[in-house]
PDB file of C-alpha atoms in Angstrom:
ATOM      1  CA  MET Z   1      23.055 -35.369 -33.191  1.00 85.00           C
ATOM      2  CA  ILE Z   2      24.642 -31.937 -32.975  1.00 88.00           C
ATOM      3  CA  VAL Z   3      21.475 -30.446 -34.642  1.00 92.00           C
ATOM      4  CA  TRP Z   4      19.161 -31.561 -32.050  1.00 92.00           C
ATOM      5  CA  TYR Z   5      21.715 -29.781 -29.411  1.00 92.00           C
ATOM      6  CA  VAL Z   6      21.589 -26.755 -31.330  1.00 92.00           C
ATOM      7  CA  VAL Z   7      17.793 -26.722 -31.986  1.00 94.00           C
ATOM      8  CA  SER Z   8      17.155 -27.539 -28.351  1.00 93.00           C
ATOM      9  CA  LEU Z   9      19.890 -24.544 -26.960  1.00 91.00           C
ATOM     10  CA  LEU Z  10      18.164 -22.035 -29.650  1.00 94.00           C
ATOM     11  CA  ILE Z  11      14.607 -22.780 -28.530  1.00 92.00           C
ATOM     12  CA  GLY Z  12      15.471 -22.864 -24.921  1.00 91.00           C
ATOM     13  CA  PHE Z  13      17.418 -19.528 -25.248  1.00 91.00           C
ATOM     14  CA  GLY Z  14      14.411 -18.288 -27.249  1.00 90.00           C
ATOM     15  CA  LEU Z  15      11.824 -19.107 -24.724  1.00 86.00           C
ATOM     16  CA  GLY Z  16      14.073 -17.591 -22.116  1.00 84.00           C
ATOM     17  CA  LEU Z  17      14.465 -14.286 -24.000  1.00 87.00           C
ATOM     18  CA  ARG Z  18      10.811 -14.192 -24.524  1.00 82.00           C
ATOM     19  CA  LEU Z  19      10.244 -14.834 -20.828  1.00 76.00           C
ATOM     20  CA  MET Z  20      12.751 -11.779 -19.920  1.00 78.00           C
ATOM     21  CA  GLN Z  21      10.670  -9.553 -22.436  1.00 77.00           C
ATOM     22  CA  ARG Z  22       7.217 -10.392 -21.670  1.00 70.00           C
ATOM     23  CA  GLY Z  23       7.697 -11.738 -18.137  1.00 63.00           C
ATOM     24  CA  VAL Z  24       5.894 -15.281 -16.605  1.00 57.00           C
ATOM     25  CA  LEU Z  25       2.989 -13.431 -15.440  1.00 56.00           C
ATOM     26  CA  LYS Z  26       0.085 -14.447 -17.210  1.00 53.00           C
ATOM     27  CA  GLU Z  27      -3.955 -14.642 -16.764  1.00 52.00           C
ATOM     28  CA  THR Z  28      -5.342 -18.079 -16.786  1.00 55.00           C
ATOM     29  CA  SER Z  29      -8.792 -18.748 -17.190  1.00 58.00           C
ATOM     30  CA  PRO Z  30     -11.008 -20.085 -14.195  1.00 61.00           C
ATOM     31  CA  VAL Z  31     -12.068 -23.745 -14.276  1.00 65.00           C
ATOM     32  CA  LEU Z  32     -15.581 -24.451 -13.554  1.00 69.00           C
ATOM     33  CA  GLY Z  33     -15.872 -26.153  -9.873  1.00 72.00           C
ATOM     34  CA  GLU Z  34     -12.519 -25.172  -9.266  1.00 73.00           C
ATOM     35  CA  THR Z  35     -11.486 -24.451  -5.529  1.00 78.00           C
ATOM     36  CA  PRO Z  36      -9.701 -21.593  -4.648  1.00 77.00           C
ATOM     37  CA  ALA Z  37      -6.615 -23.794  -3.495  1.00 77.00           C
ATOM     38  CA  GLN Z  38      -6.713 -25.455  -6.851  1.00 77.00           C
ATOM     39  CA  ALA Z  39      -6.884 -22.446  -8.679  1.00 74.00           C
ATOM     40  CA  ALA Z  40      -3.980 -20.844  -7.037  1.00 72.00           C
ATOM     41  CA  ARG Z  41      -1.797 -24.192  -7.709  1.00 72.00           C
ATOM     42  CA  ARG Z  42      -2.756 -24.008 -11.280  1.00 69.00           C
ATOM     43  CA  ARG Z  43      -1.661 -20.614 -11.619  1.00 67.00           C
ATOM     44  CA  ALA Z  44       1.704 -21.330  -9.828  1.00 65.00           C
ATOM     45  CA  GLU Z  45       1.815 -24.195 -12.123  1.00 65.00           C
ATOM     46  CA  ALA Z  46       1.495 -21.911 -15.312  1.00 63.00           C
ATOM     47  CA  ARG Z  47       4.102 -19.497 -13.994  1.00 62.00           C
ATOM     48  CA  LEU Z  48       6.418 -22.009 -13.590  1.00 63.00           C
ATOM     49  CA  PHE Z  49       6.096 -24.443 -16.746  1.00 74.00           C
ATOM     50  CA  SER Z  50       7.860 -21.963 -19.427  1.00 76.00           C
ATOM     51  CA  PRO Z  51      10.830 -21.025 -17.350  1.00 79.00           C
ATOM     52  CA  VAL Z  52      11.300 -24.727 -16.568  1.00 83.00           C
ATOM     53  CA  ALA Z  53      11.237 -25.739 -20.280  1.00 87.00           C
ATOM     54  CA  ALA Z  54      13.440 -23.015 -21.293  1.00 88.00           C
ATOM     55  CA  ALA Z  55      16.153 -24.159 -18.496  1.00 88.00           C
ATOM     56  CA  VAL Z  56      15.911 -27.700 -19.698  1.00 91.00           C
ATOM     57  CA  LEU Z  57      15.899 -27.082 -23.188  1.00 92.00           C
ATOM     58  CA  ALA Z  58      18.915 -24.819 -22.914  1.00 92.00           C
ATOM     59  CA  ALA Z  59      20.975 -27.380 -20.250  1.00 92.00           C
ATOM     60  CA  PHE Z  60      20.190 -30.289 -22.840  1.00 93.00           C
ATOM     61  CA  GLY Z  61      21.462 -28.344 -25.806  1.00 93.00           C
ATOM     62  CA  LEU Z  62      24.630 -26.737 -24.326  1.00 92.00           C
ATOM     63  CA  THR Z  63      25.692 -29.483 -22.223  1.00 93.00           C
ATOM     64  CA  GLY Z  64      25.494 -31.984 -25.234  1.00 92.00           C
ATOM     65  CA  GLY Z  65      26.792 -29.658 -27.796  1.00 91.00           C
ATOM     66  CA  VAL Z  66      29.991 -28.519 -26.003  1.00 91.00           C
ATOM     67  CA  LEU Z  67      30.415 -32.163 -24.842  1.00 92.00           C
ATOM     68  CA  LEU Z  68      30.171 -33.419 -28.321  1.00 88.00           C
ATOM     69  CA  ARG Z  69      31.482 -31.079 -30.253  1.00 85.00           C
ATOM     70  CA  LEU Z  70      34.244 -29.429 -28.200  1.00 87.00           C
ATOM     71  CA  VAL Z  71      35.378 -31.704 -25.668  1.00 89.00           C
ATOM     72  CA  GLY Z  72      35.017 -34.762 -28.113  1.00 85.00           C
ATOM     73  CA  TRP Z  73      32.982 -36.840 -25.979  1.00 89.00           C
ATOM     74  CA  SER Z  74      31.122 -39.866 -27.914  1.00 89.00           C
ATOM     75  CA  GLU Z  75      27.440 -39.311 -29.124  1.00 87.00           C
ATOM     76  CA  ARG Z  76      26.244 -41.769 -26.353  1.00 90.00           C
ATOM     77  CA  GLY Z  77      28.389 -40.193 -23.465  1.00 90.00           C
ATOM     78  CA  SER Z  78      27.169 -36.549 -24.639  1.00 90.00           C
ATOM     79  CA  VAL Z  79      23.338 -37.801 -24.695  1.00 90.00           C
ATOM     80  CA  VAL Z  80      23.809 -39.378 -21.200  1.00 92.00           C
ATOM     81  CA  ALA Z  81      25.456 -35.951 -19.946  1.00 93.00           C
ATOM     82  CA  ALA Z  82      22.852 -33.699 -21.561  1.00 92.00           C
ATOM     83  CA  LEU Z  83      19.949 -35.796 -20.180  1.00 92.00           C
ATOM     84  CA  LEU Z  84      21.790 -35.567 -16.894  1.00 93.00           C
ATOM     85  CA  ALA Z  85      21.859 -31.949 -17.376  1.00 92.00           C
ATOM     86  CA  ALA Z  86      18.445 -31.144 -18.339  1.00 92.00           C
ATOM     87  CA  GLY Z  87      17.093 -33.479 -15.623  1.00 91.00           C
ATOM     88  CA  SER Z  88      19.030 -31.537 -12.887  1.00 91.00           C
ATOM     89  CA  SER Z  89      17.731 -28.345 -14.472  1.00 88.00           C
ATOM     90  CA  ALA Z  90      14.070 -29.790 -13.826  1.00 86.00           C
ATOM     91  CA  VAL Z  91      14.756 -31.257 -10.358  1.00 88.00           C
ATOM     92  CA  LEU Z  92      16.172 -27.706  -9.514  1.00 85.00           C
ATOM     93  CA  ALA Z  93      13.199 -25.778 -10.810  1.00 73.00           C
ATOM     94  CA  THR Z  94      10.735 -28.209  -8.540  1.00 72.00           C
ATOM     95  CA  VAL Z  95      12.797 -27.629  -5.628  1.00 78.00           C
ATOM     96  CA  VAL Z  96      12.744 -23.859  -6.007  1.00 74.00           C
ATOM     97  CA  ARG Z  97       8.702 -24.233  -6.838  1.00 64.00           C
ATOM     98  CA  SER Z  98       8.171 -25.971  -3.566  1.00 66.00           C
ATOM     99  CA  TRP Z  99      10.327 -23.583  -1.667  1.00 69.00           C
ATOM    100  CA  ALA Z 100      10.109 -20.344  -3.154  1.00 65.00           C
ATOM    101  CA  LEU Z 101       6.642 -19.900  -4.850  1.00 60.00           C
ATOM    102  CA  ASP Z 102       3.862 -19.491  -2.598  1.00 61.00           C
ATOM    103  CA  PRO Z 103       0.635 -21.004  -4.345  1.00 58.00           C
ATOM    104  CA  SER Z 104      -1.802 -18.419  -2.586  1.00 60.00           C
ATOM    105  CA  ALA Z 105       0.303 -15.623  -3.828  1.00 58.00           C
ATOM    106  CA  PRO Z 106      -1.534 -13.601  -6.722  1.00 58.00           C
ATOM    107  CA  ALA Z 107      -0.073 -14.220 -10.208  1.00 57.00           C
ATOM    108  CA  ASP Z 108       0.924 -10.487 -10.222  1.00 60.00           C
ATOM    109  CA  PRO Z 109       2.968  -8.959  -7.291  1.00 58.00           C
ATOM    110  CA  GLU Z 110       0.861  -5.548  -7.781  1.00 63.00           C
ATOM    111  CA  GLU Z 111      -2.350  -7.440  -6.784  1.00 66.00           C
ATOM    112  CA  ASP Z 112      -0.795  -8.322  -3.534  1.00 69.00           C
ATOM    113  CA  PRO Z 113      -3.361  -7.102  -1.023  1.00 71.00           C
ATOM    114  CA  ARG Z 114      -0.545  -6.340   1.591  1.00 73.00           C
ATOM    115  CA  PHE Z 115       0.621  -3.586  -0.617  1.00 76.00           C
ATOM    116  CA  SER Z 116      -2.586  -2.257  -1.857  1.00 79.00           C
ATOM    117  CA  VAL Z 117      -2.077   0.791   0.134  1.00 85.00           C
ATOM    118  CA  GLN Z 118       1.700   1.270   0.046  1.00 88.00           C
ATOM    119  CA  GLY Z 119       2.787   4.930   0.049  1.00 89.00           C
ATOM    120  CA  LEU Z 120      -0.168   6.460   1.560  1.00 92.00           C
ATOM    121  CA  PRO Z 121       0.404   9.089   3.924  1.00 94.00           C
ATOM    122  CA  ALA Z 122      -1.139   8.595   7.530  1.00 95.00           C
ATOM    123  CA  LEU Z 123      -1.369  10.187  10.921  1.00 96.00           C
ATOM    124  CA  VAL Z 124      -0.461   8.501  14.298  1.00 96.00           C
ATOM    125  CA  THR Z 125      -3.408   8.803  16.423  1.00 96.00           C
ATOM    126  CA  ARG Z 126      -2.479   6.787  19.232  1.00 95.00           C
ATOM    127  CA  ALA Z 127       1.153   6.464  20.243  1.00 95.00           C
ATOM    128  CA  ILE Z 128       3.229   3.651  18.716  1.00 94.00           C
ATOM    129  CA  ALA Z 129       5.547   2.022  21.120  1.00 92.00           C
ATOM    130  CA  ALA Z 130       8.598  -0.222  20.455  1.00 85.00           C
ATOM    131  CA  ALA Z 131       6.628  -3.483  22.141  1.00 84.00           C
ATOM    132  CA  ARG Z 132       3.115  -2.653  21.253  1.00 90.00           C
ATOM    133  CA  ALA Z 133       1.358  -1.383  18.183  1.00 92.00           C
ATOM    134  CA  GLY Z 134      -0.327   2.189  18.360  1.00 94.00           C
ATOM    135  CA  GLU Z 135      -3.220   3.406  15.865  1.00 96.00           C
ATOM    136  CA  ILE Z 136      -3.065   5.471  12.476  1.00 96.00           C
ATOM    137  CA  THR Z 137      -5.830   7.131  10.590  1.00 95.00           C
ATOM    138  CA  TRP Z 138      -5.678   7.577   6.827  1.00 91.00           C
ATOM    139  CA  ARG Z 139      -7.934   8.289   4.009  1.00 91.00           C
ATOM    140  CA  VAL Z 140      -8.456   6.139   0.850  1.00 85.00           C
ATOM    141  CA  ASP Z 141     -11.426   6.276  -1.716  1.00 84.00           C
ATOM    142  CA  GLY Z 142     -12.885   9.359   0.106  1.00 87.00           C
ATOM    143  CA  ARG Z 143     -13.087   7.406   3.626  1.00 90.00           C
ATOM    144  CA  THR Z 144     -11.534   7.361   6.787  1.00 92.00           C
ATOM    145  CA  GLU Z 145      -9.876   4.296   7.884  1.00 91.00           C
ATOM    146  CA  VAL Z 146      -8.501   3.709  11.454  1.00 94.00           C
ATOM    147  CA  THR Z 147      -5.817   0.704  11.627  1.00 93.00           C
ATOM    148  CA  GLU Z 148      -3.465  -0.603  14.306  1.00 95.00           C
ATOM    149  CA  ALA Z 149       0.031   0.042  13.440  1.00 95.00           C
ATOM    150  CA  ARG Z 150       3.601  -0.802  14.033  1.00 95.00           C
ATOM    151  CA  ALA Z 151       6.974   1.307  12.930  1.00 93.00           C
ATOM    152  CA  LEU Z 152       9.025  -0.661  10.321  1.00 91.00           C
ATOM    153  CA  ASP Z 153      12.243   0.040  12.220  1.00 89.00           C
ATOM    154  CA  GLY Z 154      10.659  -0.772  15.561  1.00 88.00           C
ATOM    155  CA  ALA Z 155      11.087   2.926  16.879  1.00 89.00           C
ATOM    156  CA  ALA Z 156       8.227   4.698  18.873  1.00 91.00           C
ATOM    157  CA  LEU Z 157       6.287   7.203  17.264  1.00 93.00           C
ATOM    158  CA  GLY Z 158       4.303   9.861  19.128  1.00 93.00           C
ATOM    159  CA  GLU Z 159       0.743  10.853  18.511  1.00 94.00           C
ATOM    160  CA  GLY Z 160       0.443  13.222  15.818  1.00 94.00           C
ATOM    161  CA  THR Z 161       3.636  11.762  13.905  1.00 93.00           C
ATOM    162  CA  GLU Z 162       3.097  12.102   9.907  1.00 95.00           C
ATOM    163  CA  VAL Z 163       3.935   8.477   8.398  1.00 95.00           C
ATOM    164  CA  VAL Z 164       3.928   6.671   5.350  1.00 95.00           C
ATOM    165  CA  ILE Z 165       2.216   3.089   4.900  1.00 94.00           C
ATOM    166  CA  ASP Z 166       4.326   0.341   3.913  1.00 92.00           C
ATOM    167  CA  ARG Z 167       2.216  -2.688   3.988  1.00 89.00           C
ATOM    168  CA  LEU Z 168      -0.789  -4.018   5.429  1.00 89.00           C
ATOM    169  CA  GLU Z 169      -0.380  -7.490   7.334  1.00 88.00           C
ATOM    170  CA  ASP Z 170      -3.032  -9.206   9.176  1.00 87.00           C
ATOM    171  CA  GLY Z 171      -4.820  -5.862   9.941  1.00 88.00           C
ATOM    172  CA  VAL Z 172      -1.834  -4.133  11.146  1.00 92.00           C
ATOM    173  CA  ALA Z 173      -0.421  -1.521   9.526  1.00 92.00           C
ATOM    174  CA  TRP Z 174       3.601  -1.176   8.863  1.00 93.00           C
ATOM    175  CA  VAL Z 175       4.777   2.337   8.767  1.00 95.00           C
ATOM    176  CA  GLU Z 176       7.801   4.521   8.854  1.00 94.00           C
ATOM    177  CA  THR Z 177       7.750   8.614   9.154  1.00 93.00           C
ATOM    178  CA  TRP Z 178       7.420  10.864   6.374  1.00 92.00           C
ATOM    179  CA  HIS Z 179      11.080  12.352   7.171  1.00 89.00           C
ATOM    180  CA  GLN Z 180      12.376   8.934   6.625  1.00 90.00           C
ATOM    181  CA  VAL Z 181      10.633   8.622   3.099  1.00 88.00           C
ATOM    182  CA  GLU Z 182      11.319  12.248   2.361  1.00 88.00           C
ATOM    183  CA  ALA Z 183      14.922  11.586   3.170  1.00 87.00           C
ATOM    184  CA  ARG Z 184      15.228   8.826   0.644  1.00 85.00           C
ATOM    185  CA  LEU Z 185      13.361  10.904  -2.218  1.00 79.00           C
TER     186      LEU Z 185
END
């Protein structure tokens, strides 16, 4: 039985190491007739399968091997404990998936449309107050864009202030002053 534990542990650690080196992001081919919600769910499940498999295999192998070899449990007891550890890993991963992974999020965080213009400079063209949005003007791909804007820190920004866009959410740009960004650089 110890051979199964060692093999399981090595495969789990190997898969985990591969995931750390290559990441869990991968392109998946679209399925004919699939709705956008189904495609998002399939992408989220594809991102989750490999990490879950690595955790389950490693938990099974580590728990069973330690209990059998080092603690001196019986074969039956170590198998039961190893299966409980593997099952707990699978349950935990399912909870994390339902809680932490947004199925509508893109597979690659760099493709998140909220951050597509992050870091672009802009100019406040209508003052931003703490309680209401103002307006900024910025250029992207050779065209001028005008967008409602709010300050990240909630501060008021006067007209003519140079700002940097952090993200776009629901048609509102969240910005901070160029001086704040420059101070961090």
